[in-house]
Amino acid sequence: MAEETFDTIVIGVGAMGASACRELSLRGLSVLGIEQFAPGHDQGSSHGHTRVIRKAYFEDPRYVPLLHSTYDHWRTIESECGETLMVMAGCINIGPADHPAIKGVLQSVTEHKLAHDVLRAGEIHERFPAFCCDECDIGIYETDAGFLRPERCISAMVSQAQKRGAVIRTGERVMHWRAAADRVTVETERGEYTARSLVITAGPWFPIVCGDLGLPLRVERQVQTWYTPQDAANFSVGRLPSFIHFTGDRAYYGIPIDVAAPTPFDRAVKIARHHGGENTTADTVKREVTAEDEADVRTYIRRCMPGADGTLAASKVCLYTNTPDENFILDRHPHHGNVWLAGGFSGHGFKFAPVVGEILADFVTKGHTASPVGLFSIARFGRRS
Ligand SMILES: Cc1cc2nc3c(=O)[nH]c(=O)nc-3n(C[C@H](O)[C@H](O)[C@H](O)COP(=O)(O)OP(=O)(O)OC[C@H]3O[C@@H](n4cnc5c(N)ncnc54)[C@H](O)[C@@H]3O)c2cc1C
């Protein structure tokens, strides 16, 4: 079998891999991206037509500088492909003022002076009639936010990488890889490839591709559900922003109707629960959605967004790959100086794809990055033998 050689091989061309291929090829490296399905597929973590993008980050204010940078990158990617990838529909975080996530949102907007409005429960309903919030809820609304179109984002990044010479092999699964000081070898079902460095962006397959590291990752089944609202106007861009609602010990999120999505998604509002799914693996996950899966979201809708209590228009299983602290992994492989890891995106990574690609390209070309990546170090899990 012929062996082909590249500067860098990227395992997995989903959100992060497509971005890594784009950034590495922009820097003049010869890149091979290997993807077991086709980019934009619906088996991993990056499908479902919309993803929230926001800066008022409840998770940790340290993400905000990366968010500023990722917005700039998305605009560059958008202007090159000539398509709208990011829809600035706004975003509102809703919950009791003393909820840790709401406090986190307020900390991010204050520390980073992000433009926002704080609304009381009644004001939320007046401005965005779809919501019926609890009296104790407040809303923090930001206009510099909205949603991305993930399949189109990936396709744009892949095309831009290919335009600069990147080779993307699809329908090819990596079976093994090994690394020596100045060379990595990747074996797929079809052949063997070598390169000077390796980037692993395997999404929910990350625990399999990096199985030897025994990282404390938990792959979680998540169900995305779309509803046909009674009054579509109240659930459309301009009337409904993207949202996250913290209520009790649960969080629900939603994204307004995106008229540019394929049918039936172009007339349905996405409303789903964040976390709360069962543990699984990417190869064995139950892909069918049952009535039981939908029941919890339906209860939420009846209480807090009654106008969306219509037909279930569509549903799709998706996967989170969670780290214990829900911060990402972006680091050098602990045993191989020329292998770089990007995983554990814990259900909030998509918006960061361009900046993750930039960081990975910095790692590969310089061995370090000026971006703040302290939160993402692999050392926080302790020594990996
Ligand atoms: C329901 C849901 C809602 C979400 N909402 C948001 C949101 O609103 N905002 C946000 O920012 N993030 C959100 N996320 C998270 C975000 O989508 C993910 O963090 C992000 O898409 C992860 O990208 P990835 O490249 O790591 O994984 P993926 O895009 O899944 O890519 C990994 C790729 O690697 C390939 N691969 C794996 N193993 C191999 C192998 N051995 N050989 C070849 N190819 C391989 C896979 O086929 C796959 O294409 C959500 C996720 C889900 C599931």
GROMACS .gro file of C-alpha atoms and ligand atoms in nm:
model
  438
    1MET     CA    1   0.000   0.000   0.000
    2ALA     CA    2   0.139   0.344  -0.092
    3GLU     CA    3   0.226   0.569   0.199
    4GLU     CA    4   0.156   0.941   0.173
    5THR     CA    5   0.337   1.210   0.371
    6PHE     CA    6   0.212   1.548   0.498
    7ASP     CA    7   0.322   1.819   0.740
    8THR     CA    8   0.020   1.754   0.964
    9ILE     CA    9  -0.260   1.499   0.985
   10VAL     CA   10  -0.590   1.591   1.150
   11ILE     CA   11  -0.802   1.301   1.281
   12GLY     CA   12  -1.172   1.397   1.261
   13VAL     CA   13  -1.308   1.670   1.034
   14GLY     CA   14  -1.601   1.794   1.242
   15ALA     CA   15  -1.620   2.149   1.379
   16MET     CA   16  -1.272   2.160   1.532
   17GLY     CA   17  -1.098   1.947   1.269
   18ALA     CA   18  -1.237   2.152   0.979
   19SER     CA   19  -1.114   2.466   1.149
   20ALA     CA   20  -0.771   2.315   1.222
   21CYS     CA   21  -0.737   2.208   0.856
   22ARG     CA   22  -0.831   2.560   0.745
   23GLU     CA   23  -0.587   2.738   0.977
   24LEU     CA   24  -0.299   2.500   0.910
   25SER     CA   25  -0.342   2.527   0.534
   26LEU     CA   26  -0.368   2.908   0.562
   27ARG     CA   27  -0.022   2.895   0.718
   28GLY     CA   28   0.113   2.705   0.420
   29LEU     CA   29   0.136   2.357   0.572
   30SER     CA   30   0.044   2.046   0.377
   31VAL     CA   31  -0.254   1.902   0.564
   32LEU     CA   32  -0.446   1.578   0.552
   33GLY     CA   33  -0.783   1.569   0.730
   34ILE     CA   34  -0.932   1.222   0.779
   35GLU     CA   35  -1.305   1.188   0.846
   36GLN     CA   36  -1.494   0.863   0.895
   37PHE     CA   37  -1.821   1.006   0.757
   38ALA     CA   38  -1.874   1.314   0.539
   39PRO     CA   39  -1.832   1.667   0.679
   40GLY     CA   40  -2.164   1.799   0.808
   41HIS     CA   41  -2.289   1.447   0.904
   42ASP     CA   42  -2.535   1.392   1.189
   43GLN     CA   43  -2.358   1.125   1.397
   44GLY     CA   44  -2.133   1.340   1.617
   45SER     CA   45  -2.169   1.673   1.799
   46SER     CA   46  -2.206   1.936   1.527
   47HIS     CA   47  -2.540   1.880   1.354
   48GLY     CA   48  -2.889   2.023   1.408
   49HIS     CA   49  -2.880   2.339   1.190
   50THR     CA   50  -2.827   2.591   1.471
   51ARG     CA   51  -2.586   2.655   1.761
   52VAL     CA   52  -2.605   2.938   2.013
   53ILE     CA   53  -2.326   3.197   2.003
   54ARG     CA   54  -2.300   3.444   2.292
   55LYS     CA   55  -2.044   3.642   2.489
   56ALA     CA   56  -2.212   3.686   2.831
   57TYR     CA   57  -2.052   3.359   2.933
   58PHE     CA   58  -2.202   3.204   3.248
   59GLU     CA   59  -1.945   2.923   3.240
   60ASP     CA   60  -1.645   3.148   3.318
   61PRO     CA   61  -1.549   3.507   3.226
   62ARG     CA   62  -1.210   3.377   3.112
   63TYR     CA   63  -1.376   3.253   2.792
   64VAL     CA   64  -1.472   3.608   2.687
   65PRO     CA   65  -1.139   3.708   2.520
   66LEU     CA   66  -1.159   3.388   2.314
   67LEU     CA   67  -1.516   3.478   2.220
   68HIS     CA   68  -1.411   3.822   2.093
   69SER     CA   69  -1.155   3.648   1.876
   70THR     CA   70  -1.390   3.375   1.754
   71TYR     CA   71  -1.649   3.634   1.640
   72ASP     CA   72  -1.380   3.803   1.428
   73HIS     CA   73  -1.284   3.470   1.275
   74TRP     CA   74  -1.646   3.378   1.194
   75ARG     CA   75  -1.684   3.712   1.012
   76THR     CA   76  -1.371   3.640   0.807
   77ILE     CA   77  -1.495   3.290   0.720
   78GLU     CA   78  -1.837   3.434   0.632
   79SER     CA   79  -1.701   3.704   0.407
   80GLU     CA   80  -1.484   3.454   0.221
   81CYS     CA   81  -1.773   3.214   0.155
   82GLY     CA   82  -2.029   3.489   0.092
   83GLU     CA   83  -2.295   3.317   0.304
   84THR     CA   84  -2.453   3.419   0.635
   85LEU     CA   85  -2.318   3.175   0.893
   86MET     CA   86  -2.390   3.380   1.205
   87VAL     CA   87  -2.737   3.527   1.266
   88MET     CA   88  -2.733   3.806   1.523
   89ALA     CA   89  -3.072   3.728   1.677
   90GLY     CA   90  -2.953   3.825   2.029
   91CYS     CA   91  -2.939   3.596   2.331
   92ILE     CA   92  -3.106   3.607   2.671
   93ASN     CA   93  -3.003   3.415   2.984
   94ILE     CA   94  -3.297   3.378   3.221
   95GLY     CA   95  -3.308   3.255   3.581
   96PRO     CA   96  -3.331   3.358   3.945
   97ALA     CA   97  -3.088   3.641   4.030
   98ASP     CA   98  -2.914   3.422   4.289
   99HIS     CA   99  -2.862   3.126   4.050
  100PRO     CA  100  -2.487   3.058   4.003
  101ALA     CA  101  -2.521   3.071   3.622
  102ILE     CA  102  -2.700   3.407   3.631
  103LYS     CA  103  -2.431   3.536   3.865
  104GLY     CA  104  -2.177   3.403   3.614
  105VAL     CA  105  -2.345   3.591   3.328
  106LEU     CA  106  -2.339   3.913   3.531
  107GLN     CA  107  -1.974   3.858   3.621
  108SER     CA  108  -1.879   3.817   3.252
  109VAL     CA  109  -2.071   4.125   3.134
  110THR     CA  110  -1.928   4.337   3.417
  111GLU     CA  111  -1.567   4.223   3.392
  112HIS     CA  112  -1.562   4.256   3.015
  113LYS     CA  113  -1.796   4.557   2.983
  114LEU     CA  114  -2.029   4.373   2.746
  115ALA     CA  115  -2.338   4.567   2.632
  116HIS     CA  116  -2.649   4.413   2.790
  117ASP     CA  117  -2.994   4.484   2.936
  118VAL     CA  118  -3.121   4.339   3.263
  119LEU     CA  119  -3.496   4.266   3.247
  120ARG     CA  120  -3.745   4.169   3.519
  121ALA     CA  121  -3.984   3.877   3.457
  122GLY     CA  122  -4.268   4.100   3.330
  123GLU     CA  123  -4.031   4.293   3.106
  124ILE     CA  124  -3.902   3.971   2.952
  125HIS     CA  125  -4.259   3.883   2.847
  126GLU     CA  126  -4.327   4.235   2.718
  127ARG     CA  127  -4.019   4.236   2.499
  128PHE     CA  128  -4.022   3.867   2.400
  129PRO     CA  129  -4.385   3.748   2.427
  130ALA     CA  130  -4.297   3.379   2.388
  131PHE     CA  131  -4.170   3.364   2.749
  132CYS     CA  132  -4.381   3.316   3.063
  133CYS     CA  133  -4.115   3.335   3.332
  134ASP     CA  134  -4.134   3.278   3.705
  135GLU     CA  135  -4.172   3.598   3.912
  136CYS     CA  136  -3.826   3.549   4.059
  137ASP     CA  137  -3.658   3.528   3.716
  138ILE     CA  138  -3.447   3.801   3.565
  139GLY     CA  139  -3.316   3.808   3.208
  140ILE     CA  140  -2.981   3.934   3.084
  141TYR     CA  141  -3.013   4.017   2.717
  142GLU     CA  142  -2.723   4.081   2.480
  143THR     CA  143  -2.762   4.191   2.119
  144ASP     CA  144  -2.411   4.084   2.013
  145ALA     CA  145  -2.516   3.718   2.007
  146GLY     CA  146  -2.749   3.481   1.826
  147PHE     CA  147  -2.686   3.156   1.644
  148LEU     CA  148  -2.455   2.987   1.395
  149ARG     CA  149  -2.547   2.747   1.113
  150PRO     CA  150  -2.315   2.458   1.199
  151GLU     CA  151  -2.333   2.239   0.889
  152ARG     CA  152  -2.273   2.542   0.667
  153CYS     CA  153  -1.990   2.660   0.894
  154ILE     CA  154  -1.814   2.324   0.862
  155SER     CA  155  -1.865   2.310   0.489
  156ALA     CA  156  -1.726   2.665   0.451
  157MET     CA  157  -1.418   2.582   0.661
  158VAL     CA  158  -1.356   2.259   0.468
  159SER     CA  159  -1.384   2.438   0.131
  160GLN     CA  160  -1.149   2.712   0.248
  161ALA     CA  161  -0.897   2.451   0.363
  162GLN     CA  162  -0.923   2.261   0.032
  163LYS     CA  163  -0.879   2.585  -0.163
  164ARG     CA  164  -0.542   2.622   0.012
  165GLY     CA  165  -0.439   2.268  -0.073
  166ALA     CA  166  -0.562   2.063   0.225
  167VAL     CA  167  -0.654   1.705   0.137
  168ILE     CA  168  -0.975   1.586   0.307
  169ARG     CA  169  -1.038   1.211   0.297
  170THR     CA  170  -1.397   1.123   0.384
  171GLY     CA  171  -1.560   0.789   0.458
  172GLU     CA  172  -1.230   0.669   0.605
  173ARG     CA  173  -1.192   0.568   0.968
  174VAL     CA  174  -0.862   0.592   1.154
  175MET     CA  175  -0.793   0.258   1.322
  176HIS     CA  176  -0.456   0.328   1.489
  177TRP     CA  177  -0.195   0.596   1.516
  178ARG     CA  178   0.156   0.599   1.659
  179ALA     CA  179   0.412   0.870   1.716
  180ALA     CA  180   0.791   0.886   1.720
  181ALA     CA  181   1.000   1.196   1.791
  182ASP     CA  182   0.972   1.350   1.443
  183ARG     CA  183   0.708   1.145   1.272
  184VAL     CA  184   0.354   1.019   1.322
  185THR     CA  185   0.193   0.730   1.138
  186VAL     CA  186  -0.182   0.701   1.098
  187GLU     CA  187  -0.346   0.381   0.980
  188THR     CA  188  -0.694   0.379   0.836
  189GLU     CA  189  -0.908   0.106   0.686
  190ARG     CA  190  -0.766   0.209   0.348
  191GLY     CA  191  -0.404   0.305   0.394
  192GLU     CA  192  -0.122   0.443   0.598
  193TYR     CA  193  -0.018   0.808   0.613
  194THR     CA  194   0.274   0.982   0.778
  195ALA     CA  195   0.334   1.337   0.890
  196ARG     CA  196   0.556   1.546   1.115
  197SER     CA  197   0.272   1.621   1.355
  198LEU     CA  198  -0.075   1.503   1.445
  199VAL     CA  199  -0.388   1.685   1.563
  200ILE     CA  200  -0.670   1.485   1.723
  201THR     CA  201  -1.015   1.645   1.697
  202ALA     CA  202  -1.231   1.333   1.723
  203GLY     CA  203  -1.528   1.487   1.913
  204PRO     CA  204  -1.729   1.216   2.092
  205TRP     CA  205  -1.485   0.954   1.960
  206PHE     CA  206  -1.201   1.134   2.141
  207PRO     CA  207  -1.213   0.888   2.437
  208ILE     CA  208  -1.166   0.604   2.184
  209VAL     CA  209  -0.895   0.764   1.968
  210CYS     CA  210  -0.707   0.866   2.286
  211GLY     CA  211  -0.812   0.560   2.487
  212ASP     CA  212  -0.462   0.499   2.624
  213LEU     CA  213  -0.477   0.827   2.821
  214GLY     CA  214  -0.773   0.718   3.033
  215LEU     CA  215  -0.904   1.075   3.048
  216PRO     CA  216  -1.208   1.134   3.272
  217LEU     CA  217  -1.442   1.208   2.980
  218ARG     CA  218  -1.814   1.134   2.983
  219VAL     CA  219  -2.002   1.112   2.654
  220GLU     CA  220  -2.361   1.221   2.713
  221ARG     CA  221  -2.664   1.157   2.491
  222GLN     CA  222  -2.858   1.475   2.418
  223VAL     CA  223  -3.183   1.509   2.231
  224GLN     CA  224  -3.249   1.816   2.016
  225THR     CA  225  -3.621   1.880   1.962
  226TRP     CA  226  -3.803   2.120   1.729
  227TYR     CA  227  -4.165   2.232   1.778
  228THR     CA  228  -4.413   2.393   1.541
  229PRO     CA  229  -4.541   2.692   1.739
  230GLN     CA  230  -4.900   2.811   1.736
  231ASP     CA  231  -4.789   3.163   1.649
  232ALA     CA  232  -4.472   3.148   1.439
  233ALA     CA  233  -4.417   3.526   1.456
  234ASN     CA  234  -4.337   3.511   1.829
  235PHE     CA  235  -4.072   3.244   1.766
  236SER     CA  236  -3.896   3.410   1.474
  237VAL     CA  237  -3.574   3.610   1.460
  238GLY     CA  238  -3.647   3.963   1.582
  239ARG     CA  239  -3.917   3.846   1.824
  240LEU     CA  240  -3.734   3.559   1.997
  241PRO     CA  241  -3.359   3.561   2.072
  242SER     CA  242  -3.153   3.251   2.140
  243PHE     CA  243  -3.199   3.173   2.508
  244ILE     CA  244  -3.089   2.968   2.806
  245HIS     CA  245  -3.334   2.937   3.094
  246PHE     CA  246  -3.211   2.814   3.432
  247THR     CA  247  -3.504   2.684   3.630
  248GLY     CA  248  -3.470   2.470   3.944
  249ASP     CA  249  -3.171   2.244   3.889
  250ARG     CA  250  -3.225   2.228   3.511
  251ALA     CA  251  -3.135   2.440   3.212
  252TYR     CA  252  -3.326   2.461   2.883
  253TYR     CA  253  -3.214   2.644   2.572
  254GLY     CA  254  -3.373   2.742   2.249
  255ILE     CA  255  -3.306   2.901   1.914
  256PRO     CA  256  -3.559   3.093   1.703
  257ILE     CA  257  -3.694   2.958   1.376
  258ASP     CA  258  -3.423   2.975   1.111
  259VAL     CA  259  -3.597   3.025   0.778
  260ALA     CA  260  -3.277   2.927   0.597
  261ALA     CA  261  -3.276   2.574   0.744
  262PRO     CA  262  -3.410   2.284   0.538
  263THR     CA  263  -3.773   2.172   0.585
  264PRO     CA  264  -3.915   2.103   0.848
  265PHE     CA  265  -3.654   2.295   1.051
  266ASP     CA  266  -3.735   2.620   0.869
  267ARG     CA  267  -4.069   2.653   1.047
  268ALA     CA  268  -3.992   2.509   1.390
  269VAL     CA  269  -3.836   2.649   1.705
  270LYS     CA  270  -3.560   2.444   1.868
  271ILE     CA  271  -3.616   2.393   2.242
  272ALA     CA  272  -3.414   2.137   2.434
  273ARG     CA  273  -3.256   2.057   2.768
  274HIS     CA  274  -2.888   2.129   2.833
  275HIS     CA  275  -2.733   1.818   3.000
  276GLY     CA  276  -2.943   1.563   3.190
  277GLY     CA  277  -2.885   1.288   2.930
  278GLU     CA  278  -2.757   0.935   2.988
  279ASN     CA  279  -2.394   0.827   2.956
  280THR     CA  280  -2.310   0.653   2.632
  281THR     CA  281  -2.041   0.607   2.366
  282ALA     CA  282  -2.034   0.744   2.013
  283ASP     CA  283  -2.046   0.396   1.860
  284THR     CA  284  -2.328   0.253   2.074
  285VAL     CA  285  -2.558   0.550   2.143
  286LYS     CA  286  -2.931   0.498   2.100
  287ARG     CA  287  -3.014   0.721   1.803
  288GLU     CA  288  -3.394   0.685   1.812
  289VAL     CA  289  -3.587   0.947   2.007
  290THR     CA  290  -3.873   0.821   2.223
  291ALA     CA  291  -4.177   0.990   2.380
  292GLU     CA  292  -3.996   0.963   2.712
  293ASP     CA  293  -3.707   1.171   2.575
  294GLU     CA  294  -3.944   1.447   2.480
  295ALA     CA  295  -4.164   1.451   2.791
  296ASP     CA  296  -3.938   1.667   3.007
  297VAL     CA  297  -3.898   1.941   2.743
  298ARG     CA  298  -4.273   1.933   2.678
  299THR     CA  299  -4.339   1.999   3.049
  300TYR     CA  300  -4.099   2.293   3.037
  301ILE     CA  301  -4.268   2.434   2.725
  302ARG     CA  302  -4.617   2.411   2.878
  303ARG     CA  303  -4.500   2.605   3.182
  304CYS     CA  304  -4.264   2.863   3.034
  305MET     CA  305  -4.327   2.890   2.656
  306PRO     CA  306  -4.688   2.779   2.608
  307GLY     CA  307  -4.706   2.917   2.253
  308ALA     CA  308  -4.456   2.650   2.143
  309ASP     CA  309  -4.676   2.365   2.265
  310GLY     CA  310  -4.744   2.241   1.912
  311THR     CA  311  -4.646   1.936   1.705
  312LEU     CA  312  -4.301   1.789   1.751
  313ALA     CA  313  -4.160   1.878   1.407
  314ALA     CA  314  -3.828   1.693   1.436
  315SER     CA  315  -3.580   1.545   1.681
  316LYS     CA  316  -3.215   1.439   1.663
  317VAL     CA  317  -2.976   1.276   1.904
  318CYS     CA  318  -2.645   1.459   1.950
  319LEU     CA  319  -2.347   1.400   2.179
  320TYR     CA  320  -2.167   1.604   2.442
  321THR     CA  321  -1.816   1.502   2.548
  322ASN     CA  322  -1.788   1.631   2.905
  323THR     CA  323  -1.482   1.691   3.118
  324PRO     CA  324  -1.539   1.696   3.497
  325ASP     CA  325  -1.512   2.080   3.510
  326GLU     CA  326  -1.674   2.129   3.167
  327ASN     CA  327  -1.372   2.320   3.039
  328PHE     CA  328  -1.213   2.203   2.715
  329ILE     CA  329  -0.892   2.007   2.657
  330LEU     CA  330  -0.650   2.196   2.431
  331ASP     CA  331  -0.299   2.079   2.490
  332ARG     CA  332   0.001   1.877   2.383
  333HIS     CA  333  -0.029   1.501   2.423
  334PRO     CA  334   0.144   1.418   2.754
  335HIS     CA  335   0.366   1.151   2.594
  336HIS     CA  336   0.424   1.282   2.242
  337GLY     CA  337   0.568   1.627   2.168
  338ASN     CA  338   0.427   1.636   1.812
  339VAL     CA  339   0.069   1.529   1.892
  340TRP     CA  340  -0.192   1.794   1.984
  341LEU     CA  341  -0.529   1.730   2.143
  342ALA     CA  342  -0.860   1.920   2.119
  343GLY     CA  343  -1.154   1.752   2.290
  344GLY     CA  344  -1.391   1.752   2.585
  345PHE     CA  345  -1.595   2.046   2.451
  346SER     CA  346  -1.864   1.970   2.710
  347GLY     CA  347  -2.165   2.088   2.508
  348HIS     CA  348  -2.049   2.446   2.450
  349GLY     CA  349  -1.764   2.426   2.201
  350PHE     CA  350  -1.909   2.496   1.858
  351LYS     CA  351  -1.891   2.874   1.872
  352PHE     CA  352  -1.518   2.848   1.949
  353ALA     CA  353  -1.427   2.634   1.646
  354PRO     CA  354  -1.237   2.907   1.457
  355VAL     CA  355  -1.031   3.015   1.757
  356VAL     CA  356  -0.963   2.650   1.846
  357GLY     CA  357  -0.831   2.602   1.491
  358GLU     CA  358  -0.605   2.903   1.537
  359ILE     CA  359  -0.474   2.772   1.870
  360LEU     CA  360  -0.406   2.427   1.718
  361ALA     CA  361  -0.222   2.588   1.426
  362ASP     CA  362  -0.013   2.790   1.677
  363PHE     CA  363   0.066   2.469   1.865
  364VAL     CA  364   0.172   2.284   1.551
  365THR     CA  365   0.378   2.567   1.400
  366LYS     CA  366   0.527   2.725   1.715
  367GLY     CA  367   0.477   2.477   1.998
  368HIS     CA  368   0.279   2.734   2.200
  369THR     CA  369   0.007   2.997   2.164
  370ALA     CA  370  -0.045   3.354   2.283
  371SER     CA  371  -0.417   3.280   2.335
  372PRO     CA  372  -0.523   3.219   2.697
  373VAL     CA  373  -0.540   2.840   2.723
  374GLY     CA  374  -0.459   2.786   3.092
  375LEU     CA  375  -0.813   2.659   3.159
  376PHE     CA  376  -0.769   2.379   2.907
  377SER     CA  377  -0.454   2.208   3.029
  378ILE     CA  378  -0.447   1.831   3.050
  379ALA     CA  379  -0.238   1.850   3.368
  380ARG     CA  380  -0.552   1.940   3.566
  381PHE     CA  381  -0.658   1.574   3.549
  382GLY     CA  382  -0.338   1.464   3.724
  383ARG     CA  383  -0.054   1.255   3.585
  384ARG     CA  384  -0.140   1.028   3.290
  385SER     CA  385   0.088   0.725   3.306
  386LIG     C1  386  -2.743   1.902   2.119
  386LIG     C2  387  -2.620   1.986   2.116
  386LIG     C3  388  -2.633   2.123   2.131
  386LIG     C4  389  -2.520   2.204   2.135
  386LIG     N1  390  -2.536   2.337   2.144
  386LIG     C5  391  -2.428   2.418   2.137
  386LIG     C6  392  -2.445   2.558   2.127
  386LIG     O1  393  -2.558   2.608   2.125
  386LIG     N2  394  -2.334   2.636   2.118
  386LIG     C7  395  -2.209   2.582   2.116
  386LIG     O2  396  -2.112   2.658   2.107
  386LIG     N3  397  -2.191   2.448   2.124
  386LIG     C8  398  -2.297   2.367   2.133
  386LIG     N4  399  -2.281   2.231   2.135
  386LIG     C9  400  -2.147   2.174   2.143
  386LIG    C10  401  -2.075   2.176   2.013
  386LIG     O3  402  -2.162   2.148   1.906
  386LIG    C11  403  -1.957   2.080   2.021
  386LIG     O4  404  -1.875   2.118   2.130
  386LIG    C12  405  -1.876   2.081   1.894
  386LIG     O5  406  -1.957   2.063   1.783
  386LIG    C13  407  -1.769   1.972   1.902
  386LIG     O6  408  -1.696   1.969   1.782
  386LIG     P1  409  -1.590   1.853   1.756
  386LIG     O7  410  -1.518   1.891   1.632
  386LIG     O8  411  -1.513   1.826   1.880
  386LIG     O9  412  -1.680   1.722   1.731
  386LIG     P2  413  -1.749   1.673   1.595
  386LIG    O10  414  -1.797   1.788   1.517
  386LIG    O11  415  -1.840   1.562   1.628
  386LIG    O12  416  -1.627   1.616   1.512
  386LIG    C14  417  -1.550   1.503   1.543
  386LIG    C15  418  -1.528   1.432   1.411
  386LIG    O13  419  -1.429   1.331   1.423
  386LIG    C16  420  -1.465   1.226   1.339
  386LIG     N5  421  -1.393   1.106   1.387
  386LIG    C17  422  -1.391   1.057   1.513
  386LIG     N6  423  -1.314   0.947   1.522
  386LIG    C18  424  -1.266   0.925   1.397
  386LIG    C19  425  -1.182   0.824   1.342
  386LIG     N7  426  -1.132   0.726   1.417
  386LIG     N8  427  -1.152   0.832   1.211
  386LIG    C20  428  -1.202   0.933   1.132
  386LIG     N9  429  -1.283   1.029   1.181
  386LIG    C21  430  -1.315   1.026   1.311
  386LIG    C22  431  -1.615   1.216   1.359
  386LIG    O14  432  -1.680   1.145   1.258
  386LIG    C23  433  -1.653   1.363   1.362
  386LIG    O15  434  -1.688   1.412   1.234
  386LIG    C24  435  -2.392   2.146   2.126
  386LIG    C25  436  -2.379   2.008   2.108
  386LIG    C26  437  -2.493   1.929   2.101
  386LIG    C27  438  -2.475   1.782   2.082
   0.00000   0.00000   0.00000
